[in-house]
Amino acid sequence: MFKKILVANRGEIAVRILRACREFGIPTVAIFSEADRNALHVRYADEAYLLGPAPSRESYLRADKIIDIARKCGADAIHPGYGFLAEREAFAAACMDAGITFIGPKPSAIAAMGDKMTARNTVMAASVPVVPGTEGKGGMTDDDLLAFAPKIGFPLLIKASAGGGGKGMREVASLEEMPALLASARREAESAFGDGNVYLEKLVEGARHIEIQILADQYGNAIYLGERDCSIQRRHQKLIEEAPSPFMDEELRQKMGTVAVKAAQSVEYVNAGTIEFLVDKDKNFYFLEMNTRLQVEHPVTELVTGVDIVAEQIRIARGRQLSYKQEDVHLRGHAIECRVNAEDPYNGFLPSTGLVTLSIVPTGPGVRVDTSVYSGIEISPFYDPMIAKLIVWGETRGQAILRMRRALEEYRIVGVRTNIPFHQTMMDSPRFMGGQYDTRFVEERFSMPELDEERVMHHPEIAAAFATLVAHHEAQRSSEFVMRNERDTSNWKWVGRWERLHR
Amino acid sequence: MFKKILVANRGEIAVRILRACREFGIPTVAIFSEADRNALHVRYADEAYLLGPAPSRESYLRADKIIDIARKCGADAIHPGYGFLAEREAFAAACMDAGITFIGPKPSAIAAMGDKMTARNTVMAASVPVVPGTEGKGGMTDDDLLAFAPKIGFPLLIKASAGGGGKGMREVASLEEMPALLASARREAESAFGDGNVYLEKLVEGARHIEIQILADQYGNAIYLGERDCSIQRRHQKLIEEAPSPFMDEELRQKMGTVAVKAAQSVEYVNAGTIEFLVDKDKNFYFLEMNTRLQVEHPVTELVTGVDIVAEQIRIARGRQLSYKQEDVHLRGHAIECRVNAEDPYNGFLPSTGLVTLSIVPTGPGVRVDTSVYSGIEISPFYDPMIAKLIVWGETRGQAILRMRRALEEYRIVGVRTNIPFHQTMMDSPRFMGGQYDTRFVEERFSMPELDEERVMHHPEIAAAFATLVAHHEAQRSSEFVMRNERDTSNWKWVGRWERLHR
Amino acid sequence: MKYVTTIDDKEFTVEIIDERHISINDKMMEVDFQSISGQPVYSMVIDGKSYEAYVYEGEDDWQVLLLGRQYPVKVEDEREKRLKSAAGGKAQAGGEFQLKSPMPGLVVAVPVEEGQPVEKGQVLVILESMKMQNELKSPRAGKVERIKVKAGESVEQKQTLLSVV
Amino acid sequence: MKYVTTIDDKEFTVEIIDERHISINDKMMEVDFQSISGQPVYSMVIDGKSYEAYVYEGEDDWQVLLLGRQYPVKVEDEREKRLKSAAGGKAQAGGEFQLKSPMPGLVVAVPVEEGQPVEKGQVLVILESMKMQNELKSPRAGKVERIKVKAGESVEQKQTLLSVV
């Protein structure tokens, strides 16, 4: 096995990978920015090296420094996680040049799939259906794009060539609004990926976002691990994923799985990867892009297949054959993932930062939490707002939804606002329960019930009691501040103990 | 389904049962003692009622009050968990009289199996092999027992007739020491179960403790869910359980499973139950006792079979047929449970109590934590020292051990000492790794390496650095206390923030 | 101690009787109220029902997050409220709105100018934080004044960015 | 600041040079030392290696729980230690041992009497806590004195139960 693995990432995914390494008994190296000294990935690794200041460009995107650290500490492999350097051809190539195994595909496959336009041309050549769009070579100017747009037709999407996760993506309804949207998309793409190139794509209406997880080894073996339905998105950011898709049948699964394997093989793909498709209501499917890396939502596939995808990535990179054949892969039960973001659903989903003073994660049967948050950690404004993934497994989709409800209700995070109430509302929504949703569902048919004009309150008198008791207590405390001596005789025994403890 | 379920227990098992109810959508009722107002089971239930003062006799053992609460709040079923009232025939009967479903076996089965001596006679009649011992009717006096002991031969065990979990159990090497041990066993049995009756049993040497999980419905269907190996014990308290047993083969599993089902059927058993066996090195097995309730270690069986045992208990009590036939039960992978006790392994495993100021549970793939502990809860001296169960699943036993190691290392509990270092040492022990252990292993062949005369230190200089830095910091703080003004200019930035927060 | 507690247009009279009892609209209830871990998460057992909620202090109200729903709650001392309404009711309706930064971040653009009239919902500032561009919008129609930041500047949480009058 | 730090019979000279550097036996190391959540759990990155430990204060030493192993560590100011050893070394060897209750509980029995000689390992008090009976034993041979509790009494944590001299 590898002598030592450097994890070139932060947050929950760095922790996920460190755990897989530890479960192999492989020593690990973490890297961190100045904002992340107390992060879980630094605490869990065997070694940890400071990269630089908080901004990504000065830390987690510093490929040169990272390779230098790997060399100096004797790491013979690097796992890039997702985001940051995971889909940079140059980084994979630089690892190779330094004699370090990049745990992922070959640079050529990253290059082919990483530039969305090349990707489309490549898979089209392997007769995989694609969404109509600007299929030319990269780097089109605004003028070119504005000229081409009417040929695709509106509505259409601007997408970042280097992108993913909805960053640098804009929806365009008409030619008039396109210049401003191009500018902001390029700005966001530049900031997120260091690359402002964008391309255009037809917007498939009523579509579901369904993706196929692929594993491929160095000996030409490739399998698919079923699909994930990621249609619950907001501003093109995935929020909830499930496996299997409630929309899917076995016939379509096999058809899309076979096409996905073909797409991967068209670039001689090795390691774990994901082929994203749009599927319209008539079950026509179109290749969207390939993510040449581990996916945020990989756990739902792990829970229904029993395959440890990160462990398999490491084995493949080490030159092992796949541990599974296609016929070994069986889907069992149902899994759902909710991405817990530090965002306030009652305030336009604005990011929320601060010191987490309490974190109580849900536990018990069928519940998995992948997170880097604990009581006492600071959520900084520098990185992605996703702070945890709550994943549940159930024998059926119904059981999984009920289990997710109880897990969401148990979850306590104090110090930042989270989108947990959004997920709770979604789990109660009849359309979600019925599996009746598409990629526009959140934006077009869903809102937080509290923000509705005609809101229905379930427990107003209980809410009133909570607020009044807290307000009363605060008022008492203020007056006690004046009458200091009486403080210790306060009726409110719940004030005292914790404060004494931390005095 | 039931309209409302009252959970007549506390701690992690109350939480476990509440979760199962919530996942069925059934409203729940918690009961609590004065020491448990802030316990998780009170927080997670829909309703919660105070029973009385902290001691069990005045709270969790008050069957009359509990049934009264159930009646008043309209609960139509009671789940007793384990311990407390779970194996009291009178309680099950009282529930029945009050028209409330007792989620467990009929009173007659509890009576038959609950008194260990009757149990032995009953299963012997069904030709299940038993360990030689005092098979007479209950309530033997000390004189009777002392007279009978030489017929069994030494070493032998004194066991509580009403007991379980090693409470009121004493090992006797000779007739001389027997009177004192009888007295202390009766005292402990009286305190734990309210019943000081004891009996004697031959001590099978070199034995493994292997138990079979049973499920039986009201229609005569009964299945076994494989075995659990619970041989890692200390003072007859189980500490680590695994499924399947590394000692077992499929033939023995089927044989013991069939015998276990027969034993259950001999008392017309309904609901979940466990038949405990001692298995000697030649794979002879002896019936030990039947636990007519949910077992602490049920999660390892859940993880390898995929069966939710608590959910199944509720379905059975509701009058449903078993969801599984024997041929549906397949063991997949391997599961291990470590019982995390508030006990100091470096100080004779003495219980440790106090306010938990930090709890960071391990999470991620294959890890389940069943606990009632969170940052801010008080561990009181009134109840069992088990504060969490850490359970892992792996594709193989080896992977499960490695995963348990990483999970134990991640676990952080501050405020009470725990036996986590014991478990860490065990997971590193070659004999445990090799599956080479019996019920005497912990006491006879195992010790905390730090307590050895010839201890080997792995990282003495690192430990020295930790202690010196903390001591230095404490000294600085004391001197700062004198030179107050300089406090805020302390170099030690880690002091400041948390304190400011809680000021 | 008596309070008038309002959610939307529903008014509750809540009286704190003693440590164990409150009344809501004159209905007496037994209550056991505890803070969880000294944090703004509270457990309340009220007439046998067990509830848990986050209670956050807002500008002039409380936000109660209870069973996945958020309630904006106004709590007023009954005596004060009586005095205030005697004095002529709402004083500050239609006052100045100060746009404060909801989080630390980088100002990407300020697409309005001082003196410019704006609609409700119009974008006032674009702020980048957590790699996302966030549009801060006007909660009502009005006129922009006192712009205190410009593109490229870093801002702290709660820093005032501009006003709408 | 220089310390002499001892684990068993191994002695280390540890010097705190500045916030970022210490030396152990004159070997200079870069160190980044942090408390986790303000608790006695510490994260230390020392020359690139990341460690985490609980550090508990004992009667006259520190207990460091590191990677599943516990180390009893004695830390002494070098100057003080020099003075002390010049003054004649260990002063309190063989003094009085006070048996303190390690937890709150109920005294079940005190199977010794005042003036009675006891062996190392002999049971002094039986204490019930968490439904278990716990035997508190003598750490060394000696004579029992000043028994302050009797069977049936409740005791607090750290309450002195008796002495062995």
PDB file of N, CA, C and O in Angstrom, chain A residues 188 191 235 237 346 351 353 357 381 383 385 412-414 417 424 450 455-460 468 472 491 494 498, chain C residues 3 5 7-8 19 33 35 37 39 41-42 52 54 56 63 68-71 73 102-104 128 130 132-134:
ATOM      1  N   GLU A 188     -17.643  35.265 -11.190  1.00  0.00           N
ATOM      2  CA  GLU A 188     -17.761  34.214 -10.186  1.00  0.00           C
ATOM      3  C   GLU A 188     -16.873  33.020 -10.548  1.00  0.00           C
ATOM      4  O   GLU A 188     -16.233  32.418  -9.680  1.00  0.00           O
ATOM      5  N   SER A 191     -13.309  33.834  -9.760  1.00  0.00           N
ATOM      6  CA  SER A 191     -13.060  33.796  -8.322  1.00  0.00           C
ATOM      7  C   SER A 191     -13.057  32.367  -7.772  1.00  0.00           C
ATOM      8  O   SER A 191     -12.263  32.020  -6.911  1.00  0.00           O
ATOM      9  N   ARG A 235     -30.363  27.566  -7.061  1.00  0.00           N
ATOM     10  CA  ARG A 235     -29.315  28.311  -7.768  1.00  0.00           C
ATOM     11  C   ARG A 235     -28.256  27.326  -8.292  1.00  0.00           C
ATOM     12  O   ARG A 235     -27.059  27.553  -8.178  1.00  0.00           O
ATOM     13  N   GLN A 237     -27.200  24.699  -7.116  1.00  0.00           N
ATOM     14  CA  GLN A 237     -26.445  24.021  -6.077  1.00  0.00           C
ATOM     15  C   GLN A 237     -27.287  22.851  -5.604  1.00  0.00           C
ATOM     16  O   GLN A 237     -28.444  23.041  -5.203  1.00  0.00           O
ATOM     17  N   TYR A 346     -34.302  31.801   6.199  1.00  0.00           N
ATOM     18  CA  TYR A 346     -35.289  32.855   6.415  1.00  0.00           C
ATOM     19  C   TYR A 346     -34.762  34.218   5.994  1.00  0.00           C
ATOM     20  O   TYR A 346     -35.411  35.226   6.187  1.00  0.00           O
ATOM     21  N   PRO A 351     -25.203  33.354   3.569  1.00  0.00           N
ATOM     22  CA  PRO A 351     -24.259  32.607   4.401  1.00  0.00           C
ATOM     23  C   PRO A 351     -24.212  33.142   5.826  1.00  0.00           C
ATOM     24  O   PRO A 351     -24.418  34.324   6.067  1.00  0.00           O
ATOM     25  N   THR A 353     -21.798  33.003   9.376  1.00  0.00           N
ATOM     26  CA  THR A 353     -20.485  32.613   9.901  1.00  0.00           C
ATOM     27  C   THR A 353     -20.452  32.848  11.400  1.00  0.00           C
ATOM     28  O   THR A 353     -21.293  33.556  11.942  1.00  0.00           O
ATOM     29  N   THR A 357     -20.966  27.181  19.053  1.00  0.00           N
ATOM     30  CA  THR A 357     -20.828  26.973  20.494  1.00  0.00           C
ATOM     31  C   THR A 357     -21.428  25.642  20.925  1.00  0.00           C
ATOM     32  O   THR A 357     -21.161  25.169  22.013  1.00  0.00           O
ATOM     33  N   PRO A 381     -15.653  32.866   6.761  1.00  0.00           N
ATOM     34  CA  PRO A 381     -16.318  33.236   5.503  1.00  0.00           C
ATOM     35  C   PRO A 381     -15.526  32.840   4.252  1.00  0.00           C
ATOM     36  O   PRO A 381     -15.946  33.146   3.154  1.00  0.00           O
ATOM     37  N   TYR A 383     -14.651  29.825   2.885  1.00  0.00           N
ATOM     38  CA  TYR A 383     -14.847  28.615   2.095  1.00  0.00           C
ATOM     39  C   TYR A 383     -16.330  28.316   1.903  1.00  0.00           C
ATOM     40  O   TYR A 383     -17.190  29.085   2.304  1.00  0.00           O
ATOM     41  N   PRO A 385     -20.085  27.069   2.062  1.00  0.00           N
ATOM     42  CA  PRO A 385     -20.963  27.078   3.249  1.00  0.00           C
ATOM     43  C   PRO A 385     -21.422  25.696   3.721  1.00  0.00           C
ATOM     44  O   PRO A 385     -22.058  25.593   4.765  1.00  0.00           O
ATOM     45  N   ARG A 412     -28.643  19.697  16.385  1.00  0.00           N
ATOM     46  CA  ARG A 412     -28.563  21.010  17.024  1.00  0.00           C
ATOM     47  C   ARG A 412     -27.231  21.654  16.672  1.00  0.00           C
ATOM     48  O   ARG A 412     -26.171  21.081  16.951  1.00  0.00           O
ATOM     49  N   ILE A 413     -27.297  22.828  16.065  1.00  0.00           N
ATOM     50  CA  ILE A 413     -26.092  23.617  15.826  1.00  0.00           C
ATOM     51  C   ILE A 413     -26.392  25.031  16.306  1.00  0.00           C
ATOM     52  O   ILE A 413     -27.364  25.636  15.859  1.00  0.00           O
ATOM     53  N   VAL A 414     -25.573  25.518  17.223  1.00  0.00           N
ATOM     54  CA  VAL A 414     -25.748  26.887  17.715  1.00  0.00           C
ATOM     55  C   VAL A 414     -24.508  27.692  17.344  1.00  0.00           C
ATOM     56  O   VAL A 414     -23.398  27.200  17.472  1.00  0.00           O
ATOM     57  N   ARG A 417     -26.515  30.038  11.649  1.00  0.00           N
ATOM     58  CA  ARG A 417     -27.812  29.577  11.163  1.00  0.00           C
ATOM     59  C   ARG A 417     -27.560  28.525  10.089  1.00  0.00           C
ATOM     60  O   ARG A 417     -26.577  28.616   9.352  1.00  0.00           O
ATOM     61  N   GLN A 424     -36.228  20.257   6.613  1.00  0.00           N
ATOM     62  CA  GLN A 424     -37.403  19.740   7.331  1.00  0.00           C
ATOM     63  C   GLN A 424     -38.675  20.012   6.537  1.00  0.00           C
ATOM     64  O   GLN A 424     -39.553  19.157   6.428  1.00  0.00           O
ATOM     65  N   GLU A 450     -43.043  29.870   6.303  1.00  0.00           N
ATOM     66  CA  GLU A 450     -43.104  31.062   7.151  1.00  0.00           C
ATOM     67  C   GLU A 450     -43.095  32.332   6.305  1.00  0.00           C
ATOM     68  O   GLU A 450     -43.473  33.396   6.771  1.00  0.00           O
ATOM     69  N   ARG A 455     -49.512  32.333   5.823  1.00  0.00           N
ATOM     70  CA  ARG A 455     -48.883  31.260   6.587  1.00  0.00           C
ATOM     71  C   ARG A 455     -49.797  30.673   7.661  1.00  0.00           C
ATOM     72  O   ARG A 455     -50.582  31.373   8.282  1.00  0.00           O
ATOM     73  N   VAL A 456     -49.628  29.368   7.850  1.00  0.00           N
ATOM     74  CA  VAL A 456     -50.377  28.661   8.881  1.00  0.00           C
ATOM     75  C   VAL A 456     -49.406  28.377  10.027  1.00  0.00           C
ATOM     76  O   VAL A 456     -48.311  27.864   9.803  1.00  0.00           O
ATOM     77  N   MET A 457     -49.784  28.737  11.234  1.00  0.00           N
ATOM     78  CA  MET A 457     -48.899  28.485  12.365  1.00  0.00           C
ATOM     79  C   MET A 457     -49.353  27.224  13.089  1.00  0.00           C
ATOM     80  O   MET A 457     -50.546  27.047  13.342  1.00  0.00           O
ATOM     81  N   HIS A 458     -48.399  26.350  13.413  1.00  0.00           N
ATOM     82  CA  HIS A 458     -48.769  25.105  14.057  1.00  0.00           C
ATOM     83  C   HIS A 458     -48.871  25.239  15.578  1.00  0.00           C
ATOM     84  O   HIS A 458     -49.769  24.717  16.196  1.00  0.00           O
ATOM     85  N   HIS A 459     -47.910  25.920  16.172  1.00  0.00           N
ATOM     86  CA  HIS A 459     -47.860  25.984  17.623  1.00  0.00           C
ATOM     87  C   HIS A 459     -47.611  27.416  18.090  1.00  0.00           C
ATOM     88  O   HIS A 459     -46.626  27.666  18.773  1.00  0.00           O
ATOM     89  N   PRO A 460     -48.470  28.364  17.715  1.00  0.00           N
ATOM     90  CA  PRO A 460     -48.141  29.758  18.068  1.00  0.00           C
ATOM     91  C   PRO A 460     -48.056  29.983  19.576  1.00  0.00           C
ATOM     92  O   PRO A 460     -47.181  30.706  20.036  1.00  0.00           O
ATOM     93  N   THR A 468     -41.497  34.465  25.473  1.00  0.00           N
ATOM     94  CA  THR A 468     -41.792  35.240  26.674  1.00  0.00           C
ATOM     95  C   THR A 468     -40.894  34.816  27.837  1.00  0.00           C
ATOM     96  O   THR A 468     -40.370  35.661  28.563  1.00  0.00           O
ATOM     97  N   HIS A 472     -38.386  37.318  29.522  1.00  0.00           N
ATOM     98  CA  HIS A 472     -38.537  37.543  30.961  1.00  0.00           C
ATOM     99  C   HIS A 472     -37.211  37.291  31.670  1.00  0.00           C
ATOM    100  O   HIS A 472     -36.769  38.093  32.502  1.00  0.00           O
ATOM    101  N   ASN A 491     -34.152  32.554  40.731  1.00  0.00           N
ATOM    102  CA  ASN A 491     -34.970  31.360  40.570  1.00  0.00           C
ATOM    103  C   ASN A 491     -34.494  30.492  39.428  1.00  0.00           C
ATOM    104  O   ASN A 491     -34.720  29.298  39.401  1.00  0.00           O
ATOM    105  N   TRP A 494     -31.276  27.287  35.736  1.00  0.00           N
ATOM    106  CA  TRP A 494     -30.567  26.926  34.514  1.00  0.00           C
ATOM    107  C   TRP A 494     -29.529  27.948  34.097  1.00  0.00           C
ATOM    108  O   TRP A 494     -28.699  27.698  33.263  1.00  0.00           O
ATOM    109  N   TRP A 498     -23.906  26.377  34.202  1.00  0.00           N
ATOM    110  CA  TRP A 498     -22.994  26.471  33.062  1.00  0.00           C
ATOM    111  C   TRP A 498     -22.070  27.674  33.222  1.00  0.00           C
ATOM    112  O   TRP A 498     -20.891  27.629  32.947  1.00  0.00           O
TER     113      TRP A 498
ATOM    114  N   TYR C   3     -47.006  39.796  30.294  1.00  0.00           N
ATOM    115  CA  TYR C   3     -46.499  40.237  28.997  1.00  0.00           C
ATOM    116  C   TYR C   3     -47.584  40.115  27.947  1.00  0.00           C
ATOM    117  O   TYR C   3     -48.470  39.259  28.038  1.00  0.00           O
ATOM    118  N   THR C   5     -47.683  39.173  24.134  1.00  0.00           N
ATOM    119  CA  THR C   5     -46.788  38.534  23.184  1.00  0.00           C
ATOM    120  C   THR C   5     -47.531  38.361  21.860  1.00  0.00           C
ATOM    121  O   THR C   5     -48.655  37.867  21.840  1.00  0.00           O
ATOM    122  N   ILE C   7     -47.576  37.251  17.706  1.00  0.00           N
ATOM    123  CA  ILE C   7     -47.035  36.566  16.534  1.00  0.00           C
ATOM    124  C   ILE C   7     -47.972  36.913  15.391  1.00  0.00           C
ATOM    125  O   ILE C   7     -49.155  36.585  15.432  1.00  0.00           O
ATOM    126  N   ASP C   8     -47.409  37.557  14.356  1.00  0.00           N
ATOM    127  CA  ASP C   8     -48.253  38.108  13.292  1.00  0.00           C
ATOM    128  C   ASP C   8     -49.332  38.974  13.943  1.00  0.00           C
ATOM    129  O   ASP C   8     -49.002  39.871  14.681  1.00  0.00           O
ATOM    130  N   GLU C  19     -41.829  30.030  39.297  1.00  0.00           N
ATOM    131  CA  GLU C  19     -40.830  29.275  38.555  1.00  0.00           C
ATOM    132  C   GLU C  19     -41.446  28.126  37.764  1.00  0.00           C
ATOM    133  O   GLU C  19     -40.905  27.675  36.766  1.00  0.00           O
ATOM    134  N   PHE C  33     -38.788  24.837  32.428  1.00  0.00           N
ATOM    135  CA  PHE C  33     -38.066  25.490  31.338  1.00  0.00           C
ATOM    136  C   PHE C  33     -36.575  25.435  31.628  1.00  0.00           C
ATOM    137  O   PHE C  33     -36.136  25.837  32.696  1.00  0.00           O
ATOM    138  N   SER C  35     -32.395  25.702  29.900  1.00  0.00           N
ATOM    139  CA  SER C  35     -31.481  25.950  28.785  1.00  0.00           C
ATOM    140  C   SER C  35     -30.658  24.691  28.565  1.00  0.00           C
ATOM    141  O   SER C  35     -30.266  24.012  29.505  1.00  0.00           O
ATOM    142  N   SER C  37     -27.286  23.163  27.782  1.00  0.00           N
ATOM    143  CA  SER C  37     -25.851  23.445  27.745  1.00  0.00           C
ATOM    144  C   SER C  37     -25.540  24.935  27.802  1.00  0.00           C
ATOM    145  O   SER C  37     -24.528  25.371  27.264  1.00  0.00           O
ATOM    146  N   GLN C  39     -26.858  27.277  26.246  1.00  0.00           N
ATOM    147  CA  GLN C  39     -26.949  27.859  24.918  1.00  0.00           C
ATOM    148  C   GLN C  39     -28.368  28.368  24.669  1.00  0.00           C
ATOM    149  O   GLN C  39     -29.285  28.009  25.400  1.00  0.00           O
ATOM    150  N   VAL C  41     -30.658  27.330  23.207  1.00  0.00           N
ATOM    151  CA  VAL C  41     -31.584  26.251  22.873  1.00  0.00           C
ATOM    152  C   VAL C  41     -32.283  25.898  24.176  1.00  0.00           C
ATOM    153  O   VAL C  41     -31.614  25.699  25.188  1.00  0.00           O
ATOM    154  N   TYR C  42     -33.598  25.847  24.150  1.00  0.00           N
ATOM    155  CA  TYR C  42     -34.350  25.659  25.379  1.00  0.00           C
ATOM    156  C   TYR C  42     -35.246  24.442  25.285  1.00  0.00           C
ATOM    157  O   TYR C  42     -35.826  24.153  24.245  1.00  0.00           O
ATOM    158  N   GLU C  52     -38.751  21.674  22.210  1.00  0.00           N
ATOM    159  CA  GLU C  52     -37.426  22.264  22.230  1.00  0.00           C
ATOM    160  C   GLU C  52     -37.361  23.317  21.139  1.00  0.00           C
ATOM    161  O   GLU C  52     -37.892  23.122  20.049  1.00  0.00           O
ATOM    162  N   TYR C  54     -34.900  26.817  19.447  1.00  0.00           N
ATOM    163  CA  TYR C  54     -33.868  27.850  19.462  1.00  0.00           C
ATOM    164  C   TYR C  54     -34.618  29.174  19.641  1.00  0.00           C
ATOM    165  O   TYR C  54     -35.658  29.381  19.015  1.00  0.00           O
ATOM    166  N   TYR C  56     -33.715  33.153  19.250  1.00  0.00           N
ATOM    167  CA  TYR C  56     -32.713  34.146  18.887  1.00  0.00           C
ATOM    168  C   TYR C  56     -33.273  35.543  19.113  1.00  0.00           C
ATOM    169  O   TYR C  56     -34.438  35.799  18.823  1.00  0.00           O
ATOM    170  N   GLN C  63     -36.852  35.475  17.460  1.00  0.00           N
ATOM    171  CA  GLN C  63     -37.148  34.458  16.470  1.00  0.00           C
ATOM    172  C   GLN C  63     -37.093  33.102  17.166  1.00  0.00           C
ATOM    173  O   GLN C  63     -36.079  32.729  17.728  1.00  0.00           O
ATOM    174  N   GLY C  68     -38.913  22.835  13.281  1.00  0.00           N
ATOM    175  CA  GLY C  68     -38.697  23.126  11.868  1.00  0.00           C
ATOM    176  C   GLY C  68     -39.418  24.348  11.342  1.00  0.00           C
ATOM    177  O   GLY C  68     -39.397  24.611  10.146  1.00  0.00           O
ATOM    178  N   ARG C  69     -40.080  25.099  12.227  1.00  0.00           N
ATOM    179  CA  ARG C  69     -40.749  26.315  11.794  1.00  0.00           C
ATOM    180  C   ARG C  69     -40.230  27.507  12.588  1.00  0.00           C
ATOM    181  O   ARG C  69     -39.983  27.377  13.784  1.00  0.00           O
ATOM    182  N   GLN C  70     -40.094  28.645  11.910  1.00  0.00           N
ATOM    183  CA  GLN C  70     -39.633  29.837  12.614  1.00  0.00           C
ATOM    184  C   GLN C  70     -40.785  30.801  12.854  1.00  0.00           C
ATOM    185  O   GLN C  70     -41.565  31.089  11.949  1.00  0.00           O
ATOM    186  N   TYR C  71     -40.861  31.305  14.079  1.00  0.00           N
ATOM    187  CA  TYR C  71     -41.912  32.237  14.459  1.00  0.00           C
ATOM    188  C   TYR C  71     -41.278  33.561  14.882  1.00  0.00           C
ATOM    189  O   TYR C  71     -40.428  33.570  15.765  1.00  0.00           O
ATOM    190  N   VAL C  73     -41.579  36.614  17.063  1.00  0.00           N
ATOM    191  CA  VAL C  73     -42.412  36.864  18.235  1.00  0.00           C
ATOM    192  C   VAL C  73     -42.024  38.196  18.877  1.00  0.00           C
ATOM    193  O   VAL C  73     -40.845  38.458  19.121  1.00  0.00           O
ATOM    194  N   PRO C 102     -24.772  41.184   6.532  1.00  0.00           N
ATOM    195  CA  PRO C 102     -25.192  40.026   7.328  1.00  0.00           C
ATOM    196  C   PRO C 102     -24.046  39.094   7.668  1.00  0.00           C
ATOM    197  O   PRO C 102     -24.199  38.174   8.451  1.00  0.00           O
ATOM    198  N   MET C 103     -22.883  39.314   7.054  1.00  0.00           N
ATOM    199  CA  MET C 103     -21.735  38.432   7.303  1.00  0.00           C
ATOM    200  C   MET C 103     -20.475  39.178   6.874  1.00  0.00           C
ATOM    201  O   MET C 103     -20.554  40.146   6.142  1.00  0.00           O
ATOM    202  N   PRO C 104     -19.311  38.705   7.310  1.00  0.00           N
ATOM    203  CA  PRO C 104     -18.074  39.293   6.793  1.00  0.00           C
ATOM    204  C   PRO C 104     -17.963  38.940   5.319  1.00  0.00           C
ATOM    205  O   PRO C 104     -18.442  37.893   4.899  1.00  0.00           O
ATOM    206  N   GLU C 128     -19.525  39.158  -1.638  1.00  0.00           N
ATOM    207  CA  GLU C 128     -19.034  37.794  -1.799  1.00  0.00           C
ATOM    208  C   GLU C 128     -18.614  37.241  -0.440  1.00  0.00           C
ATOM    209  O   GLU C 128     -17.866  37.855   0.304  1.00  0.00           O
ATOM    210  N   MET C 130     -18.081  33.032   1.429  1.00  0.00           N
ATOM    211  CA  MET C 130     -18.158  31.596   1.218  1.00  0.00           C
ATOM    212  C   MET C 130     -18.228  31.243  -0.259  1.00  0.00           C
ATOM    213  O   MET C 130     -18.994  30.371  -0.681  1.00  0.00           O
ATOM    214  N   MET C 132     -19.653  32.493  -2.621  1.00  0.00           N
ATOM    215  CA  MET C 132     -20.908  32.770  -3.308  1.00  0.00           C
ATOM    216  C   MET C 132     -21.098  34.269  -3.396  1.00  0.00           C
ATOM    217  O   MET C 132     -20.720  35.009  -2.500  1.00  0.00           O
ATOM    218  N   GLN C 133     -21.732  34.728  -4.502  1.00  0.00           N
ATOM    219  CA  GLN C 133     -22.084  36.131  -4.588  1.00  0.00           C
ATOM    220  C   GLN C 133     -23.503  36.282  -4.075  1.00  0.00           C
ATOM    221  O   GLN C 133     -24.426  35.603  -4.519  1.00  0.00           O
ATOM    222  N   ASN C 134     -23.677  37.170  -3.109  1.00  0.00           N
ATOM    223  CA  ASN C 134     -24.965  37.325  -2.462  1.00  0.00           C
ATOM    224  C   ASN C 134     -25.512  38.716  -2.731  1.00  0.00           C
ATOM    225  O   ASN C 134     -24.807  39.708  -2.533  1.00  0.00           O
TER     226      ASN C 134
END
